[in-house]
């Protein structure tokens, strides 16, 4: 057990240099699942982990618990073999004087009570020890797995879907958990009983036992072969489930994009196809399980027949008495019964080994670069930040045939501000990635103060660098936690100061909970500009020596940008700064401006033009005098570099930052309404859950599996037949006992018949178990796939407000998809057969007992209510424990999912330990509940053991009374007691699964609650009117709106706006004033609190939402691309688009030439969320996706913010042509005023209202806020 027992809570320093370590690599297709690369998978498949390696996370406490548990369960396993010795002596005593029968039985009954009390104590201790140890090990394994993921290099994440890794944490580790807890306790008990039963049998009669042992090699071979097959098929099935989990994670985290392009149906088909592939593996798994256990029973019963036949000769030859023969058989019977119980546990272990194969592979993977906190690299005493790129060559590991740099040389002096400019995709962000050491160079070197960056301690180096990216990643936590994570020792005062420097303090202060306001998944509860300023504050509080700004202010309006830029200038003093910006006015004061020329894929590979290269560098004035590429780029933006911007008063910030200003009356009213709705909904949800708990779950599950009724019917029939085997065995066994005490000639005549009966029973048992396990487990696999598909279908059609609520983040929902749907099988599938088999076994035993003696049976059956009541109490306690831990498990899943998807932010700010600590915090709650569950389960499992012994003792005691009174003979007592014993053992088998079944009911409650939730806006509904041809006439009528997750924060206040067909409307205003909210309402992500949004004079709420969205095309500020090809991403806007249409859309978006330069052209994979493309390239692909849709209404939410000015001008020209030719109605949100100057109507918003409205000329002449912003943007001094 303890072969691999090193706990990996902390990463220990390895004395070997990283270069000397053997690096383990993971086959990407193997991690991701899917059909591609299966042959390579087979060749590179790691060996199946040994059973002992499952305990690699056990520490000293766990070892003690396992040892105590092992001793307890081993002693418990010895109870029944010890009783068989007493029973054997009793049989011989029965042949003595009748007057001694009653006293002998009384002695046996007292012995059974003692055994029962001992069994209760031993079982309770054993189950508690193994359950507690198992839960502790699983918690450590999850923590290790998470830590191991976060210590990998970025390149691994480029090659692996984030959802796959998250799914393995939720699904694969849970499968391993099943083999480490109470099931292991049951396994040890069963094996101990089996082993000790045979030892006792050897002691009683070695000749007969050798005959019985002839079956063991056949059983062992059968178990080994099917176990290997089962482990292999489980590994493959889990790969497919991981692939499905990756799809779910990708889709649910990008739900706005999916719904905007009506991709729900396509994603459901993609998910269902992936889940469907698992079913063929489920078919094999069910077949292997059925064959394994069925053949085991057949061989055992056949060996009984042979042994009975041989035993009759041993009696005839005088080697053994009848009592000894019966004792041997009784011992073997008990051992065989226990072997039958532990048979499925061997299958569980085989599945755990299959799941562990991939988990351990990731746990043991050594990253390509040393990411350990104590990695042993150099830490400079005095860091000046003199950076040198020396002949650097670089290619992304995920795209080795697309070189980025070759012999790049760049010098950055200490304290210097260096700006990187150039067209999108030229490699600017690649330089930042190399400096953060997300990747290592292919050749050449990067030095810091003369020391190669690869020799520096990676953790230390990243702690010296602050970074703000174009698409900042925020975590599902509070504002304070998102900022403080960059500097854990920072106080609240430090956080507030950083926020003031980033000009976000006033916004945060007015949020409902201030700095303790939850920002939602990915910062979804903040606007784009607010997110970026929080990210800036996060970089500021780090107090770095070097600051990397990759389009750090791209999401800000010009006014905020000027103020933030001014704040950044103060922060940048004395620091080395590298900034990337497309808005060139922000970098004119840089000490050095470097223009990076993008690679020309059509050039000769040996020429410099084939690689991105530094074309020119110098100050702004120097480059303008050169009149080169930089000068052309500046001229394209029509900027005047000679004047200073007119900065407004600082107080303007407070006046304009109005996203969260309260209308007191409205706020109070909404607060009351919100609370009332919340209470009503909570009460309704509670009632709904109670209904499900009260039996609805079983009925609903049955209905869902109804189409597989032939499988269920045959499976239940097989379970019923299998349930009769042990009651029938008790009859045959009792008859054989009588035969052994008959005269030799009579015994010789009758024993052959009963031996044939055993053979027939064995064949029937094999067929029935094969029917049960194959049919019901396969039906359960189908049910699991169906539930996953149904739940996924429901989730993708939920309204956006559902995903804004805490607890409904994509990571938490994916955990429910993978874990809860699987746990429902604990009340269905194979568990249904086990319940049916146990019930038939009990009823069969009672019927036989009633036929023999109704009096004795009624007395013995008095123990049944005890089991029922204890089962009810146990379920109630365990249900509470499971429910209390489930929410925190969802939260832990969310932490893992967002950390994996936002790995660059985690690495950049050295958040590995803090994220693991957050994850661990959420694991502690479920762990405590699991310990509570273990104690409850142990107590009641021990009680079930006592009831088995107690029912036997009661049966024999009262039977003895009836014998002494002459009402029945001893053979009838034996028949009756054996029948009751078989029935009690059948119930015990069901009882051992009680904990799993309670977990299944809890999981079903959560799943069915979601399935029963009616979305506020049902994108799957066929109801509502259909506008076949939309003119583009739009109207916002007296709108009042706040986000459902923040009912006390008004966003829009009595807003009115009319938009004519074909009109181009631009929306301006301070970051967070509600500009994007207007687009969200038009997309009908939400409905207004009051007022209406109309299209062609019809309210959107009356329209079919899917049909309405087909008239819309949207490009958002942070475009989401899917982990598939470029062509597939563009076709997402129009699934039936032809290749020529895809190419045409790409050309209009100015991305065609770049795509064609890629090795696989349009079939190139863009990576998770487009990670393999630059920000500008992603945005142009998103624009092409929108263009190909041929919408009537075009929604552009900062659609060109990530583009350089040349590309922006080209794309804007293309958009203008499309808009004019198609006569589109356009709503555009933009901070770059150059893109909206020619709009028919420009709206300036403030405080959720329209402050100014008109054309550019009208608003400029008005000399209001618009003119002030326009002058700031073009650096014109106001007159």
Coordinates of N, CA, C and O in Angstrom, one line a residue, residues 257 261 399 424 1114-1116 1119-1134 1141-1142 1144-1156 1158 1161-1162 1164-1167 1169-1189 1199-1200 1202-1203 1207 1211 1215:
X257 N -21.0 34.2 -26.9 CA -20.7 34.0 -28.3 C -21.5 32.9 -29.0 O -22.0 33.0 -30.1
X261 N -24.4 33.6 -32.0 CA -24.4 33.1 -33.4 C -25.2 31.8 -33.5 O -25.1 31.0 -34.4
X399 N 3.2 25.5 -33.2 CA 3.2 25.7 -34.6 C 4.6 25.8 -35.1 O 5.1 26.9 -35.5
X424 N -0.7 44.1 -36.8 CA -1.2 42.9 -36.0 C -0.5 41.7 -36.5 O -0.4 41.5 -37.7
X1114 N -22.4 40.4 -34.5 CA -21.8 41.1 -33.4 C -20.3 40.8 -33.4 O -19.9 39.6 -33.6
X1115 N -19.5 41.8 -33.1 CA -18.1 41.7 -32.8 C -17.8 42.3 -31.5 O -18.1 43.5 -31.3
X1116 N -17.4 41.6 -30.5 CA -17.3 42.1 -29.1 C -15.9 42.6 -28.9 O -14.9 42.3 -29.7
X1119 N -13.1 39.2 -28.4 CA -13.7 38.2 -29.2 C -13.3 36.8 -28.8 O -12.1 36.6 -28.4
X1120 N -14.2 35.9 -28.8 CA -14.0 34.5 -28.4 C -13.9 33.6 -29.6 O -14.8 33.6 -30.4
X1121 N -12.8 32.9 -29.8 CA -12.6 32.0 -30.8 C -12.6 30.6 -30.2 O -12.2 30.4 -29.0
X1122 N -13.0 29.6 -31.0 CA -13.1 28.2 -30.5 C -11.8 27.4 -30.9 O -11.2 27.7 -31.9
X1123 N -11.6 26.4 -30.1 CA -10.4 25.6 -30.3 C -10.6 24.6 -31.5 O -10.7 23.4 -31.4
X1124 N -10.6 25.3 -32.7 CA -10.8 24.5 -33.9 C -10.1 25.3 -35.0 O -9.3 26.2 -34.8
X1125 N -10.4 25.0 -36.3 CA -9.6 25.6 -37.4 C -10.1 27.1 -37.6 O -11.2 27.5 -37.2
X1126 N -9.3 27.8 -38.4 CA -9.7 29.2 -38.8 C -11.0 29.1 -39.6 O -12.0 29.9 -39.3
X1127 N -11.1 28.2 -40.5 CA -12.3 28.1 -41.4 C -13.5 27.8 -40.5 O -14.6 28.4 -40.7
X1128 N -13.4 26.9 -39.6 CA -14.6 26.5 -38.7 C -15.0 27.7 -37.9 O -16.2 27.9 -37.6
X1129 N -14.0 28.5 -37.4 CA -14.4 29.7 -36.6 C -15.1 30.7 -37.5 O -16.1 31.4 -37.0
X1130 N -14.7 30.9 -38.7 CA -15.4 31.9 -39.5 C -16.8 31.3 -39.9 O -17.8 32.1 -39.9
X1131 N -16.9 30.0 -40.2 CA -18.1 29.4 -40.6 C -19.1 29.3 -39.4 O -20.3 29.0 -39.6
X1132 N -18.6 29.6 -38.2 CA -19.5 29.6 -37.1 C -20.6 30.6 -37.2 O -21.7 30.5 -36.7
X1133 N -20.3 31.7 -38.0 CA -21.4 32.7 -38.3 C -22.4 32.2 -39.3 O -23.5 32.7 -39.3
X1134 N -22.0 31.3 -40.1 CA -22.9 30.7 -41.2 C -22.4 29.3 -41.5 O -21.6 29.0 -42.3
X1141 N -17.1 31.6 -49.8 CA -17.7 32.6 -48.9 C -16.8 32.9 -47.7 O -16.7 34.0 -47.3
X1142 N -16.2 31.8 -47.2 CA -15.3 32.0 -46.1 C -14.1 32.8 -46.5 O -13.7 33.7 -45.8
X1144 N -14.0 35.0 -49.0 CA -14.4 36.4 -49.2 C -14.6 37.2 -47.9 O -14.2 38.3 -47.9
X1145 N -15.2 36.5 -46.9 CA -15.3 37.2 -45.6 C -14.0 37.5 -45.0 O -13.8 38.6 -44.4
X1146 N -13.0 36.6 -45.1 CA -11.7 36.8 -44.6 C -11.0 38.0 -45.3 O -10.3 38.8 -44.7
X1147 N -11.2 38.0 -46.6 CA -10.6 39.1 -47.4 C -11.2 40.5 -46.9 O -10.4 41.5 -46.8
X1148 N -12.4 40.5 -46.7 CA -13.1 41.8 -46.3 C -12.6 42.2 -44.9 O -12.5 43.4 -44.6
X1149 N -12.2 41.2 -44.1 CA -11.7 41.5 -42.7 C -10.2 41.7 -42.7 O -9.6 41.8 -41.7
X1150 N -9.6 41.7 -43.9 CA -8.1 41.9 -44.0 C -7.3 40.8 -43.3 O -6.3 41.1 -42.7
X1151 N -7.8 39.6 -43.4 CA -7.1 38.5 -42.7 C -6.7 37.3 -43.6 O -6.0 36.4 -43.2
X1152 N -7.2 37.4 -44.8 CA -7.0 36.3 -45.8 C -5.6 36.0 -46.1 O -5.1 34.8 -46.0
X1153 N -4.8 37.0 -46.3 CA -3.4 36.8 -46.7 C -2.6 36.2 -45.5 O -1.8 35.3 -45.7
X1154 N -2.9 36.6 -44.3 CA -2.2 36.0 -43.1 C -2.6 34.6 -43.0 O -1.8 33.7 -42.7
X1155 N -3.9 34.2 -43.2 CA -4.3 32.9 -43.0 C -3.6 32.0 -44.1 O -3.2 30.9 -43.8
X1156 N -3.5 32.5 -45.3 CA -2.9 31.7 -46.3 C -1.4 31.5 -46.1 O -0.8 30.5 -46.6
X1158 N -0.2 30.7 -43.3 CA 0.0 29.6 -42.3 C 0.2 28.3 -43.0 O -0.3 28.1 -44.1
X1161 N -3.1 26.8 -43.7 CA -4.0 27.7 -44.3 C -5.3 27.8 -43.4 O -5.2 28.0 -42.2
X1162 N -6.4 27.7 -44.0 CA -7.7 27.8 -43.3 C -7.9 26.6 -42.3 O -8.8 26.7 -41.5
X1164 N -5.7 25.6 -40.2 CA -4.9 25.8 -39.0 C -5.7 25.9 -37.8 O -6.6 26.7 -37.7
X1165 N -5.3 25.2 -36.7 CA -6.0 25.3 -35.4 C -5.6 26.6 -34.7 O -4.4 26.9 -34.6
X1166 N -6.6 27.3 -34.2 CA -6.3 28.6 -33.6 C -6.0 28.5 -32.1 O -5.6 29.5 -31.4
X1167 N -6.1 27.3 -31.5 CA -5.9 27.1 -30.1 C -7.1 27.5 -29.2 O -8.0 28.1 -29.7
X1169 N -9.5 29.5 -27.2 CA -9.9 30.9 -27.3 C -9.0 31.7 -28.2 O -8.8 32.9 -28.0
X1170 N -8.5 31.0 -29.2 CA -7.6 31.8 -30.2 C -6.3 32.1 -29.7 O -5.6 33.1 -30.2
X1171 N -5.7 31.3 -28.8 CA -4.4 31.6 -28.1 C -3.3 31.6 -29.1 O -2.2 32.2 -28.8
X1172 N -3.4 30.9 -30.3 CA -2.4 30.9 -31.2 C -2.3 32.0 -32.2 O -1.5 32.1 -33.1
X1173 N -3.3 33.0 -32.0 CA -3.3 34.2 -32.8 C -3.1 35.4 -32.0 O -3.3 35.4 -30.7
X1174 N -2.6 36.5 -32.6 CA -2.4 37.7 -31.8 C -3.8 38.3 -31.6 O -4.8 37.9 -32.2
X1175 N -3.9 39.4 -30.7 CA -5.2 40.0 -30.4 C -5.8 40.6 -31.7 O -7.0 40.4 -31.9
X1176 N -5.0 41.2 -32.5 CA -5.5 41.8 -33.8 C -6.0 40.7 -34.7 O -7.0 40.9 -35.4
X1177 N -5.3 39.7 -34.8 CA -5.7 38.6 -35.7 C -7.0 37.9 -35.2 O -7.9 37.6 -36.0
X1178 N -7.1 37.8 -33.9 CA -8.4 37.2 -33.4 C -9.5 38.1 -33.7 O -10.6 37.6 -34.1
X1179 N -9.3 39.4 -33.6 CA -10.4 40.3 -33.8 C -10.8 40.3 -35.3 O -12.0 40.4 -35.6
X1180 N -9.9 40.2 -36.2 CA -10.2 40.2 -37.6 C -10.9 38.9 -38.0 O -11.8 38.9 -38.8
X1181 N -10.5 37.8 -37.4 CA -11.3 36.5 -37.6 C -12.7 36.7 -37.1 O -13.7 36.2 -37.7
X1182 N -12.9 37.3 -36.0 CA -14.2 37.6 -35.4 C -15.0 38.5 -36.3 O -16.2 38.3 -36.5
X1183 N -14.4 39.4 -36.9 CA -15.1 40.3 -37.9 C -15.5 39.5 -39.1 O -16.6 39.6 -39.6
X1184 N -14.6 38.6 -39.6 CA -15.0 37.8 -40.7 C -16.1 36.9 -40.4 O -17.0 36.6 -41.2
X1185 N -16.2 36.3 -39.2 CA -17.3 35.5 -38.7 C -18.6 36.3 -38.7 O -19.6 35.7 -39.0
X1186 N -18.5 37.5 -38.4 CA -19.7 38.4 -38.4 C -20.1 38.8 -39.8 O -21.3 38.7 -40.1
X1187 N -19.1 39.1 -40.6 CA -19.4 39.5 -42.0 C -20.1 38.3 -42.8 O -21.1 38.6 -43.5
X1188 N -19.6 37.1 -42.6 CA -20.2 36.0 -43.4 C -21.6 35.7 -43.0 O -22.4 35.1 -43.8
X1189 N -22.1 36.2 -41.9 CA -23.4 36.0 -41.4 C -24.4 36.8 -42.2 O -25.6 36.5 -42.2
X1199 N -14.9 46.9 -32.0 CA -14.6 45.8 -32.9 C -13.2 45.9 -33.4 O -12.6 44.9 -33.9
X1200 N -12.6 47.1 -33.4 CA -11.2 47.3 -34.0 C -10.2 47.7 -33.0 O -9.1 48.2 -33.3
X1202 N -8.2 46.1 -31.1 CA -7.0 45.4 -31.0 C -6.2 45.5 -32.3 O -5.1 44.9 -32.5
X1203 N -6.6 46.3 -33.2 CA -5.9 46.4 -34.5 C -5.0 47.6 -34.5 O -5.3 48.7 -33.9
X1207 N -4.3 48.5 -40.2 CA -5.3 47.4 -40.3 C -6.7 48.0 -40.0 O -7.6 47.6 -40.6
X1211 N -9.8 47.6 -42.4 CA -11.0 46.9 -41.9 C -12.1 47.8 -41.9 O -13.3 47.5 -42.3
X1215 N -15.6 47.5 -43.8 CA -16.9 47.5 -43.1 C -17.8 48.6 -43.6 O -19.0 48.4 -43.8

